[in-house]
Coordinates of C-alpha atoms and ligand atoms in Angstrom, one line a residue:
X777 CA 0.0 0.0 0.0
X778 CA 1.7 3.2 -1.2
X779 CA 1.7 5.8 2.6
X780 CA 1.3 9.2 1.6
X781 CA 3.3 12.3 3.3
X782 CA 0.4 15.2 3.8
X783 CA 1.2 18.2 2.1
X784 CA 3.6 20.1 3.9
X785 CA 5.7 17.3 5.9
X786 CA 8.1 15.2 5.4
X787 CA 9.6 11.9 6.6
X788 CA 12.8 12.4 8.7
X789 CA 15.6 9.6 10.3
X790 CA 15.9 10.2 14.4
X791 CA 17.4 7.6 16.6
X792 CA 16.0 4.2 14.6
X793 CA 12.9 5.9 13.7
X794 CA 11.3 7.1 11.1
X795 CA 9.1 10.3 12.3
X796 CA 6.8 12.8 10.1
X797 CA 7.4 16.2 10.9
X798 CA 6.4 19.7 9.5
X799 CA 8.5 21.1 6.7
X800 CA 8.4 23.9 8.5
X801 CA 9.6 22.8 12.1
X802 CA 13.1 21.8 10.2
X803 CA 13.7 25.9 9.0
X804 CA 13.0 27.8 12.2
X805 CA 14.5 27.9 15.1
X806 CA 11.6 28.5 17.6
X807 CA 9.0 25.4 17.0
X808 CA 5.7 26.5 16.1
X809 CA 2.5 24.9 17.1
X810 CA 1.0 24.9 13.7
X811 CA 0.7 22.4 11.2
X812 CA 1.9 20.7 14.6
X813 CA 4.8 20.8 17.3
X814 CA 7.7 19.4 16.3
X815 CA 12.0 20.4 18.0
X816 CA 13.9 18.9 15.9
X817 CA 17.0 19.9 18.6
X818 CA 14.7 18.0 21.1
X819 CA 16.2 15.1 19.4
X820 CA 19.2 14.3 22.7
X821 CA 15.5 15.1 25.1
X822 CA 14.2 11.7 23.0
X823 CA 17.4 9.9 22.6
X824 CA 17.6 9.8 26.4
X825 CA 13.8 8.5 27.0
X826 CA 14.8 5.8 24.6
X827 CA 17.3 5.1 26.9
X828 CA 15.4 5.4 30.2
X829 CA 12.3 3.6 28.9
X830 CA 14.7 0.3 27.2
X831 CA 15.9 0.2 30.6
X832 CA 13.0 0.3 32.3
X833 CA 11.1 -2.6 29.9
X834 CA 14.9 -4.5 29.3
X835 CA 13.6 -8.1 29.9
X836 CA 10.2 -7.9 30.3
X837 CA 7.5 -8.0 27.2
X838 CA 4.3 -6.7 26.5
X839 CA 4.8 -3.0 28.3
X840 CA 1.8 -0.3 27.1
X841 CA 3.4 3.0 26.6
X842 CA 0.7 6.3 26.7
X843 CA 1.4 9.7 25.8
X844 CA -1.3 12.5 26.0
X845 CA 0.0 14.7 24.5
X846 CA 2.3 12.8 21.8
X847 CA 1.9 16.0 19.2
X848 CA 3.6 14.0 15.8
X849 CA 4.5 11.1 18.0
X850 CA 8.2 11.6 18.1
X851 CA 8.7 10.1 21.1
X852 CA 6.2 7.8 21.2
X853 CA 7.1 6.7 18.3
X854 CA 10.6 6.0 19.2
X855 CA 9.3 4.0 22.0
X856 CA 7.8 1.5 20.6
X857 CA 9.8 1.1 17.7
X858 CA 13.3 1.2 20.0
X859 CA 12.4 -0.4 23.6
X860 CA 12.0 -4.1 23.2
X861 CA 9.6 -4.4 25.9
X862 CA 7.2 -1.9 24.5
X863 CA 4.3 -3.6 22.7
X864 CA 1.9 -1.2 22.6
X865 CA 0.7 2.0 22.2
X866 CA -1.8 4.9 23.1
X867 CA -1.6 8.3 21.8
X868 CA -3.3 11.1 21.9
X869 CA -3.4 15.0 21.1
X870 CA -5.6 18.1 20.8
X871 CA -4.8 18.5 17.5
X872 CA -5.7 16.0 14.3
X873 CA -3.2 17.2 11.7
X874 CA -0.5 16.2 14.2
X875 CA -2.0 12.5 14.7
X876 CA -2.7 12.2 11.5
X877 CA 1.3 12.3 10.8
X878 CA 1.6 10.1 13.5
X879 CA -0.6 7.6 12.1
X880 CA 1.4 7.5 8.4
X881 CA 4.9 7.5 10.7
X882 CA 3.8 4.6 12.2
X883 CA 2.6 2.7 8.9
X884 CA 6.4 3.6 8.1
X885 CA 8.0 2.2 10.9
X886 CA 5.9 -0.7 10.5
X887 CA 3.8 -0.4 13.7
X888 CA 0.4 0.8 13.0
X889 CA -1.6 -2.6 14.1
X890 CA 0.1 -1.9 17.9
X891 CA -0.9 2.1 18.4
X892 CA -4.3 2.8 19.4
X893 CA -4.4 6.6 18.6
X894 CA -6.8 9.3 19.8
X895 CA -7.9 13.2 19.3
X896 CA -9.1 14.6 22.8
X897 CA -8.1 16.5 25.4
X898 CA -5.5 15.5 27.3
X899 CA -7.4 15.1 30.6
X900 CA -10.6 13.3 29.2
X901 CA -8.1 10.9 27.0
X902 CA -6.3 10.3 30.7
X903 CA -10.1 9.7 32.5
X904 CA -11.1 7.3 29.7
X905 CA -7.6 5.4 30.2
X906 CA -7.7 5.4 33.8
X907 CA -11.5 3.3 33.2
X908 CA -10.2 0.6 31.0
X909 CA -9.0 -2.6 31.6
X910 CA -5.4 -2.3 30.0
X911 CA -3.7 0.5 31.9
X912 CA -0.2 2.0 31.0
X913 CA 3.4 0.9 32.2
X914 CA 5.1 3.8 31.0
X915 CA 3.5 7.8 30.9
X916 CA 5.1 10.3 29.5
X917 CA 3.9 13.8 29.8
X918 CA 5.1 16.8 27.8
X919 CA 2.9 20.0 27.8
X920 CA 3.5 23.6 26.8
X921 CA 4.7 24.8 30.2
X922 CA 3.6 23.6 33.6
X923 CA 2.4 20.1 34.3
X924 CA 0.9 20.5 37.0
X925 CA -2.7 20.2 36.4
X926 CA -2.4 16.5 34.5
X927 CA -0.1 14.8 37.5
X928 CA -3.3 13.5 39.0
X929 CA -5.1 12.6 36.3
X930 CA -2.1 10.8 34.6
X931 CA -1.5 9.2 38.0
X932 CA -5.1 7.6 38.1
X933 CA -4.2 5.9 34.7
X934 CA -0.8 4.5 35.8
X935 CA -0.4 0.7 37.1
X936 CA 1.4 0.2 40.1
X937 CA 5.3 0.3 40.2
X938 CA 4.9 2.2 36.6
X939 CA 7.7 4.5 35.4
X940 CA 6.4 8.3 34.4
X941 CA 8.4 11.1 32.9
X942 CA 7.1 14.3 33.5
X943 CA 8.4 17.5 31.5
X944 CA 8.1 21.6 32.8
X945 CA 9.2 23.7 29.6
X946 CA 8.3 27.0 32.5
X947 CA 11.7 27.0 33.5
X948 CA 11.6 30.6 34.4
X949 CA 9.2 30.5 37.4
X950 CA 10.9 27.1 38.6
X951 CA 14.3 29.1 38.4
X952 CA 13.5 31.5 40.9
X953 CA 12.3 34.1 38.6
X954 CA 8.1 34.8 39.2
X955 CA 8.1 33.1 42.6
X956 CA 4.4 34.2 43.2
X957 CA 4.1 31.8 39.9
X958 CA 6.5 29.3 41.5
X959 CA 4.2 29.3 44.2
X960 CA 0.7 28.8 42.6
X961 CA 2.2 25.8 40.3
X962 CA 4.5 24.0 42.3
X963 CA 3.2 24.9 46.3
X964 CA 6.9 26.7 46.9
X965 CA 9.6 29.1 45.9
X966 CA 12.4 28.6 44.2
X967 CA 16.2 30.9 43.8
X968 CA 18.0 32.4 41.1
X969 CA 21.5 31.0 42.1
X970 CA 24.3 29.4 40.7
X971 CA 22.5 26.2 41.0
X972 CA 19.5 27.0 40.3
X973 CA 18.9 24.2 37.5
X974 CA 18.8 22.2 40.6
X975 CA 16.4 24.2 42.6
X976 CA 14.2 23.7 39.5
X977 CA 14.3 20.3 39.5
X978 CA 13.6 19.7 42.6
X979 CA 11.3 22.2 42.9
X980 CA 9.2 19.7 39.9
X981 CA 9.8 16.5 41.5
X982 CA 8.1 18.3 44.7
X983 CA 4.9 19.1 42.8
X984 CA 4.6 16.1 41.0
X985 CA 5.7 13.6 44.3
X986 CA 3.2 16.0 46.2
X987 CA 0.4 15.2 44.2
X988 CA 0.6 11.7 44.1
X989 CA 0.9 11.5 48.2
X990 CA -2.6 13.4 48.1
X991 CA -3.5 10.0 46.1
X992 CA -2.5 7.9 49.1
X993 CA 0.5 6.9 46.4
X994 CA 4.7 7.9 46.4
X995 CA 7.4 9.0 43.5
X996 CA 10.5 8.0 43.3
X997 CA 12.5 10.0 41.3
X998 CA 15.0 7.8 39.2
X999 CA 16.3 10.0 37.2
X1000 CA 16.7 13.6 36.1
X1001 CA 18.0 16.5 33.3
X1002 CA 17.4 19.5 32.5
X1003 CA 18.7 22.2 29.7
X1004 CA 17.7 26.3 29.5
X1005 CA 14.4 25.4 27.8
X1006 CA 13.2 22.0 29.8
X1007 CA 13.3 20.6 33.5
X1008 CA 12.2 16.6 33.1
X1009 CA 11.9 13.8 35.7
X1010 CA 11.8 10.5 35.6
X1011 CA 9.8 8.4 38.9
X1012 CA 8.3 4.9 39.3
X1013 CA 5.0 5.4 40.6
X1014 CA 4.0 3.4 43.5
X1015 CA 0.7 3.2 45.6
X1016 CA -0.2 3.3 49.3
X1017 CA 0.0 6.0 51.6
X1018 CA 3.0 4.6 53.6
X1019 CA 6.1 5.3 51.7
X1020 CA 4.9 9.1 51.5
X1021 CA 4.3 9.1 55.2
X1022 CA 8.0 8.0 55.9
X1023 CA 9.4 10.9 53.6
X1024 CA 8.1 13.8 55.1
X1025 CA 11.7 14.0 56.6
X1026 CA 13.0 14.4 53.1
X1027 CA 10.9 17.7 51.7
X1028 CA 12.5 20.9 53.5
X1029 CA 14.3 24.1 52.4
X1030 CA 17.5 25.4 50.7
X1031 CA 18.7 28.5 52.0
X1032 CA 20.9 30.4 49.8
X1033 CA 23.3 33.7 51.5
X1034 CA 22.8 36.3 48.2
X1035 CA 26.1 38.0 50.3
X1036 CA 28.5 35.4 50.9
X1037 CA 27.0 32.2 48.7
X1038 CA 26.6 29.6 51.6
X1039 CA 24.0 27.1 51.0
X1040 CA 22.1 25.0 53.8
X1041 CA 19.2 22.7 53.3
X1042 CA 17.0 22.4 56.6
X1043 CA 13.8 21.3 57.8
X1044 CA 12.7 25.1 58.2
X1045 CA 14.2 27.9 56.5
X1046 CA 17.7 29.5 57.7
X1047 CA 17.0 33.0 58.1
X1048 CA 21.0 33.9 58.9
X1049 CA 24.3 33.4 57.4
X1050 CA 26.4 30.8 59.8
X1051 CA 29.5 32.1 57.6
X1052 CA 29.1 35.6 57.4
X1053 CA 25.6 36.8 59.3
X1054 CA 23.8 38.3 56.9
X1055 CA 20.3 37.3 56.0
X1056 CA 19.6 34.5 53.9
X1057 CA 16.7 33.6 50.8
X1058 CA 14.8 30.4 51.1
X1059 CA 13.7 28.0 48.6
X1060 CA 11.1 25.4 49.2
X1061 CA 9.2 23.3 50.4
X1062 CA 10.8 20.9 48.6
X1063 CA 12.4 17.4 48.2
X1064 CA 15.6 16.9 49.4
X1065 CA 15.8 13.5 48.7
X1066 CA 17.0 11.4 46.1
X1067 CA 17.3 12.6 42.2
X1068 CA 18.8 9.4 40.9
X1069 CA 18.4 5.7 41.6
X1070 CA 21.9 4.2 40.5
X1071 CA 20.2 1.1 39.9
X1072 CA 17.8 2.6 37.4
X1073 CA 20.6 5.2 35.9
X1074 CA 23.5 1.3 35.6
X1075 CA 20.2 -0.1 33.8
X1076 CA 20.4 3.4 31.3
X1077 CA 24.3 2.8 30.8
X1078 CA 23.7 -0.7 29.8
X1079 CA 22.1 0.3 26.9
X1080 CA 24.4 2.7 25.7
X1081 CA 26.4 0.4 23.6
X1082 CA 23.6 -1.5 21.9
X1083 CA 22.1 1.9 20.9
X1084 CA 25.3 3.6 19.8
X1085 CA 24.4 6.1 22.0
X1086 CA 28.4 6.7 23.3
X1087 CA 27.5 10.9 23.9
X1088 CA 25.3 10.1 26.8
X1089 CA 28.0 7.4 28.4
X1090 CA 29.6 10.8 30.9
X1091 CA 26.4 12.1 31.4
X1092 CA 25.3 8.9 32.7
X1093 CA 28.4 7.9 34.4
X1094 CA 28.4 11.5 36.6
X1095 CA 24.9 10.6 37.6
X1096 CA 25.5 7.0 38.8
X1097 CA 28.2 8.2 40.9
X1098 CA 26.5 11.6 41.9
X1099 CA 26.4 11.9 45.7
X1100 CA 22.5 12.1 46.8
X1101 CA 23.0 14.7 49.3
X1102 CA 23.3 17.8 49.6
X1103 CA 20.5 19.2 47.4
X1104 CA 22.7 21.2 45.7
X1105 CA 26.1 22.5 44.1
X1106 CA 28.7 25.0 43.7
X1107 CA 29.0 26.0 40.1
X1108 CA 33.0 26.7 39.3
X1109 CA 33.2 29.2 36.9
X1110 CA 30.3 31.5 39.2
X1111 CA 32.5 31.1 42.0
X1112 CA 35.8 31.8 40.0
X1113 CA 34.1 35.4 38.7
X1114 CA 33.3 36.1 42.1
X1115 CA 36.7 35.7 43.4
X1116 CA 38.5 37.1 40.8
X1117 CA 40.5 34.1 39.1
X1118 CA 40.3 31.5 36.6
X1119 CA 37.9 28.7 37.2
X1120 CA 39.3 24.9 37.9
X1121 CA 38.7 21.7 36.6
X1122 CA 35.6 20.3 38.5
X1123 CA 36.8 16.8 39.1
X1124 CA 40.6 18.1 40.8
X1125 CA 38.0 20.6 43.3
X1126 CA 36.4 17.2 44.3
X1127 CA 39.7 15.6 45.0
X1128 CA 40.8 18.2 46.8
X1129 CA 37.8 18.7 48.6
X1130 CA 37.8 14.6 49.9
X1131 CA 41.2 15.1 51.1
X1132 CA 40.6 17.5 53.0
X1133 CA 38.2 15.4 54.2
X1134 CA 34.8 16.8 53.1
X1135 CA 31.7 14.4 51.1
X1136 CA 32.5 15.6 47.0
X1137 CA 31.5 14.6 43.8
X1138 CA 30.7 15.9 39.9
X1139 CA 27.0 16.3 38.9
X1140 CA 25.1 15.5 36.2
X1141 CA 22.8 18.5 36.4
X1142 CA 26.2 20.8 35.5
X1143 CA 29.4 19.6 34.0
X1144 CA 30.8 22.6 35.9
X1145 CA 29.5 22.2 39.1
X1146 CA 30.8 20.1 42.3
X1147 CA 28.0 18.7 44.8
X1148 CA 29.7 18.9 48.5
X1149 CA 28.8 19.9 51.9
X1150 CA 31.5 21.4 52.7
X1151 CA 31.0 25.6 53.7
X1152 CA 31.6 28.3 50.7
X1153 CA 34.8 28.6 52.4
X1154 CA 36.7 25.4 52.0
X1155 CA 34.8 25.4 48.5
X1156 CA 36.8 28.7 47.7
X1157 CA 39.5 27.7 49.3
X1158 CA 39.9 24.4 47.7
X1159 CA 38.9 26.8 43.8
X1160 CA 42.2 29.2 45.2
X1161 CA 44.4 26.4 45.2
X1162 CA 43.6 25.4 41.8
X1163 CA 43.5 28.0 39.8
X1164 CA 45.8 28.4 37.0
X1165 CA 46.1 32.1 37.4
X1166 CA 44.3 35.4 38.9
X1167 CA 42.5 37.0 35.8
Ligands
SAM2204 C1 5.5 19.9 23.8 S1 4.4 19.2 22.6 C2 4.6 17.5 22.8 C3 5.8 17.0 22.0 C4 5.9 15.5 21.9 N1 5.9 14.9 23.2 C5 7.2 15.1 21.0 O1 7.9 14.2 21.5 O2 7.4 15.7 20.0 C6 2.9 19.5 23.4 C7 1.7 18.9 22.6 O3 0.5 19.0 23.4 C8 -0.6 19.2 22.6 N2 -1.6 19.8 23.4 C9 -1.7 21.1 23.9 N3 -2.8 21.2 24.7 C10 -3.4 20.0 24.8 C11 -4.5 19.5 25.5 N4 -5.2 20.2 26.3 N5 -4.8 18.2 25.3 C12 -4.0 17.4 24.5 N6 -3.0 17.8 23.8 C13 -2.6 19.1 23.9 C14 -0.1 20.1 21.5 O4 -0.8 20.0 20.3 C15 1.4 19.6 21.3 O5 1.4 18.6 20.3
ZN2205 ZN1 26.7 34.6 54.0

């Protein structure tokens, strides 16, 4: 049967996949929403839920992958044609022209007979989902913005010990810019710091584990990334209102010292410097726990090779070694600027850091940043030592 293109897309390689996108969507730099979305630079965002969602189906069969809000099915597309475990299917968005080019991508990739598709809104699609009989293994939701709003729904769809990836494109507010916005979508405030990608982050994972405690259900949060333009967060999704109970401990507060730098997370907000005495700006509530599981993130690494997906291997590697506390970093080069000098190489701070005795390692959420708890001080200090020469 000959598959026809619709006027005005075209067919496109991406990972092992064979998507349909708008002609347009490859010759501007901002995506637009009409024909349909399509980022063709979103293309690492996808290769890395290949990765997460082979890792999370490697050696099991018949997984059901659902995506509200698949626009042209990139990534849904990429899911079931590159995780093994991933038999089926459902996808769904607002608009038809965008379906409809997920439909003929599918007939491409050989996979139409396993995709049931869908036209809707995203929450009614989720409410009709949550009342059938086959319910989803792996959710992935991607809106315009904030997420917020479709945690629960998406939630009542999922099966127990599911994996969800949830994405915030409103990285602004979640930065510590707006935090009356901060506030009204994600129940706290964030910081604009050095580390401020991780406030963000965390800042989501709150929301998003928040809402499923109100279901009598937990998050983990398995893995994370972000980049300027998108904060997303992996979790398995488990139920019963114990696991939440027994976390409480981990949501608090990071308070950042705008005059010195110091950082301190805390069960209630710092409202003074410890280094210098000057007042300090909290973010939260939030979670403090765990970003990454490093079982889930070795699982991810072992399918690097198989994919040929080598560019990921460091990113990967930093966050299976990444120390889970504290929640959050000092980033180099910030530092270095503030001092006066040239910045250092992350890793030789983190060895100079441990011998003096002090918990240190890289993370994943900056190349240039070094996760310790050790005070500004010693961090400066151990930066001093380093650098090549004063600027
Ligand atoms: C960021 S894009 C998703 C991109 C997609 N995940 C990918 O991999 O290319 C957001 C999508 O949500 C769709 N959308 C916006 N509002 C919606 C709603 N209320 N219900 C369902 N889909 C919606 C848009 O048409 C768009 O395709
Ligand atoms: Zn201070």
């Amino acid at each position: 049967m000959m598959i026809r293109t619709p006027p005005g897309f075209t067919i496109i390689d991406e990972g092992r996949t064979k998507l349909v996108v708008p002609l347009s969507s490859l010759r501007t730099n901002a995506p637009e929403r009409v024909p349909a979305f399509f980022n063709p630079r979103g293309s690492n965002v996808r290769d890395i839920s290949s990765l997460a969602y082979a890792a999370y189906s490697s050696g099991r069969s018949g997984r059901v992958y659902c995506d509200p809000m698949a626009g042209v099915g990139a990534r849904a597309l990429r899911t079931i044609v590159e995780a093994p475990g991933v038999t089926r299917a459902m996808i769904n968005d607002l608009n038809p022209t965008a379906i409809n080019a997920a439909r003929v991508a599918a007939s491409l990739n050989g996979v139409l007979n396993r995709i049931d598709f869908s036209v809707s809104g995203a929450t009614a699609f989720l409410e009709r989902v949550a009342s059938q009989q086959e319910r989803p293994d792996i959710m992935d939701i991607d809106p315009f913005g904030s997420p917020t709003n479709l945690v629960e729904p998406a939630l009542r769809a999922l099966k127990e010990n599911s994996l969800i990836s949830i994405t915030a494109t409103d990285t602004a507010p979640l930065s510590g810019l707006y935090r009356a916005v901060a506030f009204r979508k994600y129940f706290g405030f964030s910081n604009r710091t050095d580390y401020s990608r991780e406030l963000a982050l965390r800042l989501l994972c709150s929301m998003a584990i928040r809402r499923a405690m109100s279901l009598d259900g937990f998050l983990e949060p398995v893995f994370v990334h972000s980049d300027q333009h998108y904060m997303r967060c992996y979790f398995i999704y488990r139920k019963g209102a114990e696991e939440g109970n027994m976390s409480l401990r981990r949501f608090g507060y990071v308070s950042h010292c705008p005059s010195c730098g110091q950082r301190e997370s805390s069960d209630i907000p710092k409202t003074s410097c410890r280094v210098c005495g000057k007042s300090m700006k909290y973010s939260g509530l939030t979670w403090l726990g765990r970003l990454f599981n490093p079982d889930f993130v070795a699982y991810m690494l072992s399918q690097i090779r198989e994919r040929r997906q080598e560019k990921y291997r460091k990113l990967l590697q930093t966050a299976a070694e990444e120390l889970s506390e504290p929640p959050y970093y000092f980033r180099l080069p910030d530092l270095a600027d503030s001092l006066g000098i040239m910045s250092a190489s992350p890793s030789l701070v983190v060895k100079e850091l441990k011998g003096a005795g002090w918990r240190a390692s890289l993370t994943s959420i900056d190349s240039q940043g070094v996760r310790t708890d050790a005070d500004i001080t010693e961090v400066k200090r151990a930066l001093r030592s380093l650098s090549p020469v004063e600027t």
